C-alpha cells in the first residue's frame, strides 16, 4: 500500500453520461483503496462524486499529466479520441473503457471495471504503440495549418448539393481525380472507424500502412488505396470547386478554400495504448461487430 502512494492515475470521463459518472466513481474508489493517487480535471470533478483526496487540475494540457503512469478513459469513441490527445502530448499510455457502442480503441467494457482496477494496481498490462498521421495544409505554396490524427484526416465537401472536386496524389505523382463527398486518409487504427464506414478495408493494427478511401466518388476508378507507411498522400481541392473542410479524428476542423492541398504522412509521435488482453485483433473484430462465426471447425489436428 505504501509503495503505491507514489503512483498516480489520470482519469478522464464523459461526465455527460450517468453511466460514466457511476463508472468513474467505482474506478476512483478502487484505486484509492489500493493506495494509488487519482487526478482529474476540475471541469469534470464538479460532475463527479469524488472524495477529497482526489487531486484536481485546472488546465487541460499535457503538463497536467506530469508524474502520472496511466490515463484511464471512460466513455465512447469521442472520449477515447480526446484521451488519445492527452496520451500523444504526454507520452503516457491510455487505457480505454468503452461506455459507447463499438469502441475499438477501448481495452475493456463497463462490466470489466473491477478487472481494470486490479490490472492497474498490479501493473498487469502491456503497452503498445499505435501509428499516427501528421497533416499539413498548403495554400498558394504556404503552410497554413498543421495537425495530426490517430484515426483519420478527412477532406469533405461542405455544400450538400455540390460535389467536391479533388485530385489524389501519392508520393508526388497524381493517381486520379473526381467529384466526391470526400476523401478519408487513415491509419490502420482508423481503418475500423470512418474509413470502414466509407467502404475501406479492415487493416490489422500491426500492419504499417496508410489508407486513402474515397467517399461516394462519381468515378469508375475510386477504390480504396493502401500504401507504404513511408508514402506521402495528398488531396488537392480543385480551384473551380466549392470550398471543403478538413476533420482530424472528427474533433479538430479547418475550412479548406478552393485550391488547398492537404498532405498526410506517417506521424512523428505515436499514441501509446495500455493492453490488458492477449486476444488477437481477429477476436476483437468478431466481438465488436458480432460477426457470424458459428460452424467454424478450426485447423485440422
mmCIF file of C-alpha atoms in Angstrom:
data_model
loop_
_atom_site.group_PDB
_atom_site.id
_atom_site.type_symbol
_atom_site.label_atom_id
_atom_site.label_comp_id
_atom_site.label_asym_id
_atom_site.label_seq_id
_atom_site.Cartn_x
_atom_site.Cartn_y
_atom_site.Cartn_z
ATOM 1 C CA UNK A 1 0.000 0.000 0.000
ATOM 2 C CA UNK A 2 2.782 2.436 0.933
ATOM 3 C CA UNK A 3 4.621 1.691 -2.303
ATOM 4 C CA UNK A 4 1.523 2.594 -4.317
ATOM 5 C CA UNK A 5 1.152 6.062 -2.798
ATOM 6 C CA UNK A 6 3.754 7.479 -5.174
ATOM 7 C CA UNK A 7 1.714 6.271 -8.143
ATOM 8 C CA UNK A 8 -0.909 8.478 -9.797
ATOM 9 C CA UNK A 9 -3.539 7.722 -12.439
ATOM 10 C CA UNK A 10 -5.148 10.432 -14.545
ATOM 11 C CA UNK A 11 -8.881 9.849 -15.043
ATOM 12 C CA UNK A 12 -10.813 11.225 -17.995
ATOM 13 C CA UNK A 13 -14.567 10.605 -18.270
ATOM 14 C CA UNK A 14 -17.582 11.628 -20.313
ATOM 15 C CA UNK A 15 -19.419 13.183 -17.388
ATOM 16 C CA UNK A 16 -22.479 13.908 -19.514
ATOM 17 C CA UNK A 17 -23.471 10.270 -19.179
ATOM 18 C CA UNK A 18 -24.833 8.842 -15.904
ATOM 19 C CA UNK A 19 -23.121 5.519 -16.694
ATOM 20 C CA UNK A 20 -19.767 7.270 -16.977
ATOM 21 C CA UNK A 21 -20.268 9.079 -13.661
ATOM 22 C CA UNK A 22 -21.032 5.837 -11.856
ATOM 23 C CA UNK A 23 -18.154 4.041 -13.580
ATOM 24 C CA UNK A 24 -15.750 6.850 -12.650
ATOM 25 C CA UNK A 25 -16.878 6.648 -9.037
ATOM 26 C CA UNK A 26 -16.195 2.893 -8.922
ATOM 27 C CA UNK A 27 -12.762 3.240 -10.539
ATOM 28 C CA UNK A 28 -11.733 6.078 -8.211
ATOM 29 C CA UNK A 29 -12.844 4.166 -5.122
ATOM 30 C CA UNK A 30 -10.947 1.063 -6.224
ATOM 31 C CA UNK A 31 -7.738 2.946 -6.967
ATOM 32 C CA UNK A 32 -7.836 4.920 -3.715
ATOM 33 C CA UNK A 33 -8.437 1.769 -1.665
ATOM 34 C CA UNK A 34 -5.266 0.338 -3.160
ATOM 35 C CA UNK A 35 -3.277 3.437 -2.285
ATOM 36 C CA UNK A 36 -2.972 4.969 -5.751
ATOM 37 C CA UNK A 37 -3.478 8.665 -6.318
ATOM 38 C CA UNK A 38 -6.123 9.902 -8.755
ATOM 39 C CA UNK A 39 -6.051 13.157 -10.721
ATOM 40 C CA UNK A 40 -8.945 14.670 -12.693
ATOM 41 C CA UNK A 41 -9.776 17.891 -14.481
ATOM 42 C CA UNK A 42 -11.625 20.488 -12.428
ATOM 43 C CA UNK A 43 -14.254 20.830 -15.148
ATOM 44 C CA UNK A 44 -15.121 17.142 -14.756
ATOM 45 C CA UNK A 45 -14.686 16.993 -10.988
ATOM 46 C CA UNK A 46 -17.754 19.189 -10.444
ATOM 47 C CA UNK A 47 -19.920 16.472 -12.033
ATOM 48 C CA UNK A 48 -18.317 13.555 -10.201
ATOM 49 C CA UNK A 49 -18.896 12.422 -6.604
ATOM 50 C CA UNK A 50 -15.193 12.401 -5.706
ATOM 51 C CA UNK A 51 -13.513 12.016 -2.300
ATOM 52 C CA UNK A 52 -11.464 14.919 -1.013
ATOM 53 C CA UNK A 53 -8.150 13.121 -1.602
ATOM 54 C CA UNK A 54 -8.648 13.169 -5.382
ATOM 55 C CA UNK A 55 -6.354 15.773 -6.961
ATOM 56 C CA UNK A 56 -7.824 18.239 -9.446
ATOM 57 C CA UNK A 57 -6.060 20.292 -12.104
ATOM 58 C CA UNK A 58 -7.434 23.290 -13.942
ATOM 59 C CA UNK A 59 -5.609 23.251 -17.259
ATOM 60 C CA UNK A 60 -6.349 20.534 -19.824
ATOM 61 C CA UNK A 61 -2.745 20.329 -21.068
ATOM 62 C CA UNK A 62 -0.045 17.684 -21.253
ATOM 63 C CA UNK A 63 1.522 19.197 -18.134
ATOM 64 C CA UNK A 64 -1.482 18.168 -16.053
ATOM 65 C CA UNK A 65 -0.437 14.539 -16.562
ATOM 66 C CA UNK A 66 3.073 15.058 -15.188
ATOM 67 C CA UNK A 67 4.077 12.120 -12.936
ATOM 68 C CA UNK A 68 1.024 10.050 -13.969
ATOM 69 C CA UNK A 69 1.770 6.494 -15.043
ATOM 70 C CA UNK A 70 -1.507 5.892 -16.881
ATOM 71 C CA UNK A 71 -4.510 7.684 -18.371
ATOM 72 C CA UNK A 72 -7.774 5.820 -17.746
ATOM 73 C CA UNK A 73 -10.520 6.973 -20.109
ATOM 74 C CA UNK A 74 -14.215 6.166 -19.589
ATOM 75 C CA UNK A 75 -16.581 6.852 -22.477
ATOM 76 C CA UNK A 76 -17.364 6.310 -26.127
ATOM 77 C CA UNK A 77 -15.220 6.803 -29.197
ATOM 78 C CA UNK A 78 -15.206 10.596 -28.894
ATOM 79 C CA UNK A 79 -13.975 10.492 -25.307
ATOM 80 C CA UNK A 80 -11.349 7.909 -26.201
ATOM 81 C CA UNK A 81 -10.047 10.124 -29.003
ATOM 82 C CA UNK A 82 -9.935 13.006 -26.553
ATOM 83 C CA UNK A 83 -7.865 10.801 -24.265
ATOM 84 C CA UNK A 84 -5.585 9.997 -27.197
ATOM 85 C CA UNK A 85 -4.793 13.716 -27.470
ATOM 86 C CA UNK A 86 -3.546 13.683 -23.869
ATOM 87 C CA UNK A 87 -1.679 10.409 -24.433
ATOM 88 C CA UNK A 88 0.166 11.675 -27.510
ATOM 89 C CA UNK A 89 1.089 15.013 -25.978
ATOM 90 C CA UNK A 90 2.367 13.483 -22.726
ATOM 91 C CA UNK A 91 3.669 10.075 -23.829
ATOM 92 C CA UNK A 92 1.621 8.471 -21.038
ATOM 93 C CA UNK A 93 -0.209 5.257 -22.061
ATOM 94 C CA UNK A 94 -4.005 5.352 -22.335
ATOM 95 C CA UNK A 95 -6.306 2.603 -21.066
ATOM 96 C CA UNK A 96 -9.795 2.929 -22.532
ATOM 97 C CA UNK A 97 -13.011 1.577 -21.017
ATOM 98 C CA UNK A 98 -15.826 1.536 -23.561
ATOM 99 C CA UNK A 99 -19.125 3.023 -22.452
ATOM 100 C CA UNK A 100 -20.296 3.615 -26.010
ATOM 101 C CA UNK A 101 -21.330 1.432 -28.926
ATOM 102 C CA UNK A 102 -18.250 -0.071 -30.625
ATOM 103 C CA UNK A 103 -15.104 1.370 -29.088
ATOM 104 C CA UNK A 104 -12.238 -0.269 -30.971
ATOM 105 C CA UNK A 105 -9.764 1.897 -29.045
ATOM 106 C CA UNK A 106 -11.068 0.602 -25.732
ATOM 107 C CA UNK A 107 -9.429 -2.281 -23.943
ATOM 108 C CA UNK A 108 -12.282 -3.063 -21.552
ATOM 109 C CA UNK A 109 -16.048 -2.813 -21.239
ATOM 110 C CA UNK A 110 -18.219 -1.393 -18.466
ATOM 111 C CA UNK A 111 -18.582 -4.831 -16.831
ATOM 112 C CA UNK A 112 -14.778 -5.115 -16.516
ATOM 113 C CA UNK A 113 -14.232 -2.219 -14.090
ATOM 114 C CA UNK A 114 -13.061 -4.428 -11.202
ATOM 115 C CA UNK A 115 -10.583 -6.134 -13.520
ATOM 116 C CA UNK A 116 -9.387 -2.773 -14.837
ATOM 117 C CA UNK A 117 -8.666 -1.512 -11.322
ATOM 118 C CA UNK A 118 -6.881 -4.743 -10.390
ATOM 119 C CA UNK A 119 -4.696 -4.697 -13.510
ATOM 120 C CA UNK A 120 -3.782 -1.055 -12.977
ATOM 121 C CA UNK A 121 -2.898 -1.625 -9.327
ATOM 122 C CA UNK A 122 -0.747 -4.673 -10.088
ATOM 123 C CA UNK A 123 0.684 -3.145 -13.289
ATOM 124 C CA UNK A 124 -0.576 -6.203 -15.156
ATOM 125 C CA UNK A 125 -0.812 -4.524 -18.520
ATOM 126 C CA UNK A 126 1.341 -4.123 -21.590
ATOM 127 C CA UNK A 127 1.897 -1.022 -23.688
ATOM 128 C CA UNK A 128 1.822 -0.904 -27.471
ATOM 129 C CA UNK A 129 2.397 1.999 -29.822
ATOM 130 C CA UNK A 130 -0.132 2.966 -32.456
ATOM 131 C CA UNK A 131 0.865 4.778 -35.600
ATOM 132 C CA UNK A 132 -0.487 8.307 -36.123
ATOM 133 C CA UNK A 133 -0.531 10.648 -39.113
ATOM 134 C CA UNK A 134 0.756 14.204 -39.437
ATOM 135 C CA UNK A 135 -1.355 16.562 -41.548
ATOM 136 C CA UNK A 136 -0.141 19.701 -43.342
ATOM 137 C CA UNK A 137 -2.368 22.081 -45.326
ATOM 138 C CA UNK A 138 -0.853 24.251 -48.070
ATOM 139 C CA UNK A 139 -2.412 27.280 -49.739
ATOM 140 C CA UNK A 140 -0.635 29.124 -52.571
ATOM 141 C CA UNK A 141 2.603 27.362 -51.635
ATOM 142 C CA UNK A 142 2.459 28.379 -47.964
ATOM 143 C CA UNK A 143 1.833 26.096 -44.989
ATOM 144 C CA UNK A 144 -1.344 27.394 -43.349
ATOM 145 C CA UNK A 145 -2.188 24.586 -40.901
ATOM 146 C CA UNK A 146 -0.638 21.600 -39.149
ATOM 147 C CA UNK A 147 -2.398 18.859 -37.210
ATOM 148 C CA UNK A 148 -2.312 15.139 -36.509
ATOM 149 C CA UNK A 149 -4.707 12.205 -36.129
ATOM 150 C CA UNK A 150 -4.815 8.741 -34.637
ATOM 151 C CA UNK A 151 -7.704 7.510 -36.799
ATOM 152 C CA UNK A 152 -8.021 9.691 -39.874
ATOM 153 C CA UNK A 153 -7.851 13.018 -41.621
ATOM 154 C CA UNK A 154 -10.969 13.516 -43.727
ATOM 155 C CA UNK A 155 -11.368 16.081 -46.507
ATOM 156 C CA UNK A 156 -15.097 16.622 -47.035
ATOM 157 C CA UNK A 157 -17.485 18.767 -49.005
ATOM 158 C CA UNK A 158 -19.471 21.492 -47.276
ATOM 159 C CA UNK A 159 -22.339 22.097 -49.683
ATOM 160 C CA UNK A 160 -24.716 19.120 -49.786
ATOM 161 C CA UNK A 161 -25.866 19.995 -53.323
ATOM 162 C CA UNK A 162 -22.383 20.101 -54.885
ATOM 163 C CA UNK A 163 -19.569 17.574 -55.030
ATOM 164 C CA UNK A 164 -16.003 18.323 -54.018
ATOM 165 C CA UNK A 165 -13.628 18.088 -56.987
ATOM 166 C CA UNK A 166 -10.253 16.658 -55.974
ATOM 167 C CA UNK A 167 -7.080 15.174 -57.400
ATOM 168 C CA UNK A 168 -5.336 12.433 -55.420
ATOM 169 C CA UNK A 169 -1.561 12.154 -55.270
ATOM 170 C CA UNK A 170 0.761 9.527 -53.808
ATOM 171 C CA UNK A 171 4.490 10.105 -53.416
ATOM 172 C CA UNK A 172 4.489 13.166 -55.649
ATOM 173 C CA UNK A 173 2.616 11.543 -58.534
ATOM 174 C CA UNK A 174 -1.068 12.073 -59.481
ATOM 175 C CA UNK A 175 -3.285 8.993 -59.261
ATOM 176 C CA UNK A 176 -6.777 10.116 -60.212
ATOM 177 C CA UNK A 177 -9.297 12.913 -59.876
ATOM 178 C CA UNK A 178 -13.066 13.003 -59.450
ATOM 179 C CA UNK A 179 -16.010 14.614 -57.775
ATOM 180 C CA UNK A 180 -16.925 13.122 -54.411
ATOM 181 C CA UNK A 181 -18.304 13.735 -50.956
ATOM 182 C CA UNK A 182 -14.806 13.463 -49.538
ATOM 183 C CA UNK A 183 -11.589 11.516 -49.004
ATOM 184 C CA UNK A 184 -10.502 9.709 -45.836
ATOM 185 C CA UNK A 185 -6.764 9.298 -45.175
ATOM 186 C CA UNK A 186 -6.465 6.799 -42.349
ATOM 187 C CA UNK A 187 -4.124 4.731 -40.219
ATOM 188 C CA UNK A 188 -4.632 1.002 -39.582
ATOM 189 C CA UNK A 189 -6.173 2.005 -36.232
ATOM 190 C CA UNK A 190 -8.610 4.228 -38.117
ATOM 191 C CA UNK A 191 -9.465 1.528 -40.655
ATOM 192 C CA UNK A 192 -12.337 0.375 -38.413
ATOM 193 C CA UNK A 193 -13.662 3.923 -37.947
ATOM 194 C CA UNK A 194 -14.652 6.440 -40.649
ATOM 195 C CA UNK A 195 -12.675 4.631 -43.352
ATOM 196 C CA UNK A 196 -14.642 1.444 -42.646
ATOM 197 C CA UNK A 197 -17.954 3.298 -42.977
ATOM 198 C CA UNK A 198 -16.773 4.675 -46.332
ATOM 199 C CA UNK A 199 -16.099 1.154 -47.643
ATOM 200 C CA UNK A 200 -12.405 0.878 -46.846
ATOM 201 C CA UNK A 201 -10.600 -2.325 -45.859
ATOM 202 C CA UNK A 202 -10.069 -3.508 -42.298
ATOM 203 C CA UNK A 203 -6.322 -3.382 -41.616
ATOM 204 C CA UNK A 204 -4.793 -5.203 -38.661
ATOM 205 C CA UNK A 205 -3.138 -2.729 -36.253
ATOM 206 C CA UNK A 206 0.297 -4.313 -36.517
ATOM 207 C CA UNK A 207 0.322 -3.699 -40.278
ATOM 208 C CA UNK A 208 2.176 -0.477 -41.030
ATOM 209 C CA UNK A 209 0.342 1.263 -43.861
ATOM 210 C CA UNK A 210 -1.604 4.344 -44.892
ATOM 211 C CA UNK A 211 -5.107 4.257 -46.366
ATOM 212 C CA UNK A 212 -6.868 6.552 -48.814
ATOM 213 C CA UNK A 213 -10.615 5.918 -49.089
ATOM 214 C CA UNK A 214 -12.983 7.925 -51.337
ATOM 215 C CA UNK A 215 -16.452 8.815 -50.049
ATOM 216 C CA UNK A 216 -19.251 8.496 -52.638
ATOM 217 C CA UNK A 217 -16.979 9.245 -55.589
ATOM 218 C CA UNK A 218 -18.520 9.870 -59.004
ATOM 219 C CA UNK A 219 -15.931 7.842 -60.921
ATOM 220 C CA UNK A 220 -15.228 4.416 -62.370
ATOM 221 C CA UNK A 221 -11.903 4.136 -60.528
ATOM 222 C CA UNK A 222 -12.484 5.166 -56.940
ATOM 223 C CA UNK A 223 -11.191 2.215 -54.994
ATOM 224 C CA UNK A 224 -9.614 2.356 -51.524
ATOM 225 C CA UNK A 225 -5.830 2.529 -51.738
ATOM 226 C CA UNK A 226 -3.338 1.052 -49.257
ATOM 227 C CA UNK A 227 0.190 2.429 -49.423
ATOM 228 C CA UNK A 228 3.543 2.130 -47.716
ATOM 229 C CA UNK A 229 3.750 3.771 -44.279
ATOM 230 C CA UNK A 230 6.526 5.943 -45.718
ATOM 231 C CA UNK A 231 4.353 7.286 -48.532
ATOM 232 C CA UNK A 232 3.080 10.849 -48.644
ATOM 233 C CA UNK A 233 -0.612 11.143 -49.530
ATOM 234 C CA UNK A 234 -2.026 14.379 -50.904
ATOM 235 C CA UNK A 235 -5.521 15.618 -51.675
ATOM 236 C CA UNK A 236 -5.741 18.717 -53.847
ATOM 237 C CA UNK A 237 -9.016 20.636 -53.807
ATOM 238 C CA UNK A 238 -9.546 21.910 -57.344
ATOM 239 C CA UNK A 239 -9.618 25.714 -57.802
ATOM 240 C CA UNK A 240 -13.036 25.658 -59.511
ATOM 241 C CA UNK A 241 -14.758 23.626 -56.788
ATOM 242 C CA UNK A 242 -16.576 24.911 -53.687
ATOM 243 C CA UNK A 243 -14.501 25.029 -50.537
ATOM 244 C CA UNK A 244 -14.246 21.940 -48.354
ATOM 245 C CA UNK A 245 -13.479 21.136 -44.747
ATOM 246 C CA UNK A 246 -10.753 19.114 -43.050
ATOM 247 C CA UNK A 247 -11.576 16.996 -39.996
ATOM 248 C CA UNK A 248 -8.863 15.349 -37.901
ATOM 249 C CA UNK A 249 -10.283 12.459 -35.854
ATOM 250 C CA UNK A 250 -13.663 14.163 -36.100
ATOM 251 C CA UNK A 251 -12.562 16.572 -33.351
ATOM 252 C CA UNK A 252 -10.491 19.346 -34.924
ATOM 253 C CA UNK A 253 -11.596 21.109 -38.080
ATOM 254 C CA UNK A 254 -10.370 23.614 -40.662
ATOM 255 C CA UNK A 255 -12.169 25.195 -43.594
ATOM 256 C CA UNK A 256 -10.356 24.380 -46.840
ATOM 257 C CA UNK A 257 -10.541 27.057 -49.536
ATOM 258 C CA UNK A 258 -10.575 26.127 -53.205
ATOM 259 C CA UNK A 259 -7.063 25.250 -54.303
ATOM 260 C CA UNK A 260 -5.972 23.977 -50.892
ATOM 261 C CA UNK A 261 -3.622 21.000 -50.699
ATOM 262 C CA UNK A 262 -3.715 18.520 -47.809
ATOM 263 C CA UNK A 263 -0.650 16.329 -47.257
ATOM 264 C CA UNK A 264 -0.712 13.301 -44.977
ATOM 265 C CA UNK A 265 2.293 11.293 -43.839
ATOM 266 C CA UNK A 266 3.255 8.958 -41.024
ATOM 267 C CA UNK A 267 3.181 10.782 -37.696
ATOM 268 C CA UNK A 268 6.386 11.521 -35.864
ATOM 269 C CA UNK A 269 4.774 10.779 -32.469
ATOM 270 C CA UNK A 270 2.749 7.598 -31.812
ATOM 271 C CA UNK A 271 -0.043 7.087 -29.285
ATOM 272 C CA UNK A 272 0.706 4.540 -26.561
ATOM 273 C CA UNK A 273 -2.163 2.230 -25.571
ATOM 274 C CA UNK A 274 -2.271 0.027 -22.475
ATOM 275 C CA UNK A 275 -3.417 -3.521 -23.196
ATOM 276 C CA UNK A 276 -4.958 -5.945 -20.704
ATOM 277 C CA UNK A 277 -5.666 -8.847 -23.026
ATOM 278 C CA UNK A 278 -3.630 -11.022 -25.357
ATOM 279 C CA UNK A 279 -6.666 -11.676 -27.547
ATOM 280 C CA UNK A 280 -5.968 -11.321 -31.256
ATOM 281 C CA UNK A 281 -7.364 -8.483 -33.309
ATOM 282 C CA UNK A 282 -9.395 -11.129 -35.165
ATOM 283 C CA UNK A 283 -11.254 -11.997 -31.959
ATOM 284 C CA UNK A 284 -11.740 -8.313 -31.199
ATOM 285 C CA UNK A 285 -13.150 -7.733 -34.691
ATOM 286 C CA UNK A 286 -15.610 -10.630 -34.332
ATOM 287 C CA UNK A 287 -16.734 -9.447 -30.899
ATOM 288 C CA UNK A 288 -17.116 -5.749 -31.759
ATOM 289 C CA UNK A 289 -19.126 -6.356 -34.933
ATOM 290 C CA UNK A 290 -20.896 -9.509 -33.679
ATOM 291 C CA UNK A 291 -19.725 -11.365 -36.787
ATOM 292 C CA UNK A 292 -21.305 -14.783 -37.506
ATOM 293 C CA UNK A 293 -18.691 -17.499 -36.957
ATOM 294 C CA UNK A 294 -20.896 -20.433 -35.983
ATOM 295 C CA UNK A 295 -19.889 -23.628 -37.784
ATOM 296 C CA UNK A 296 -16.180 -22.831 -37.666
ATOM 297 C CA UNK A 297 -14.155 -26.021 -37.065
ATOM 298 C CA UNK A 298 -10.637 -24.628 -36.942
ATOM 299 C CA UNK A 299 -7.443 -26.060 -38.406
ATOM 300 C CA UNK A 300 -7.262 -29.868 -38.662
ATOM 301 C CA UNK A 301 -5.439 -31.507 -35.764
#
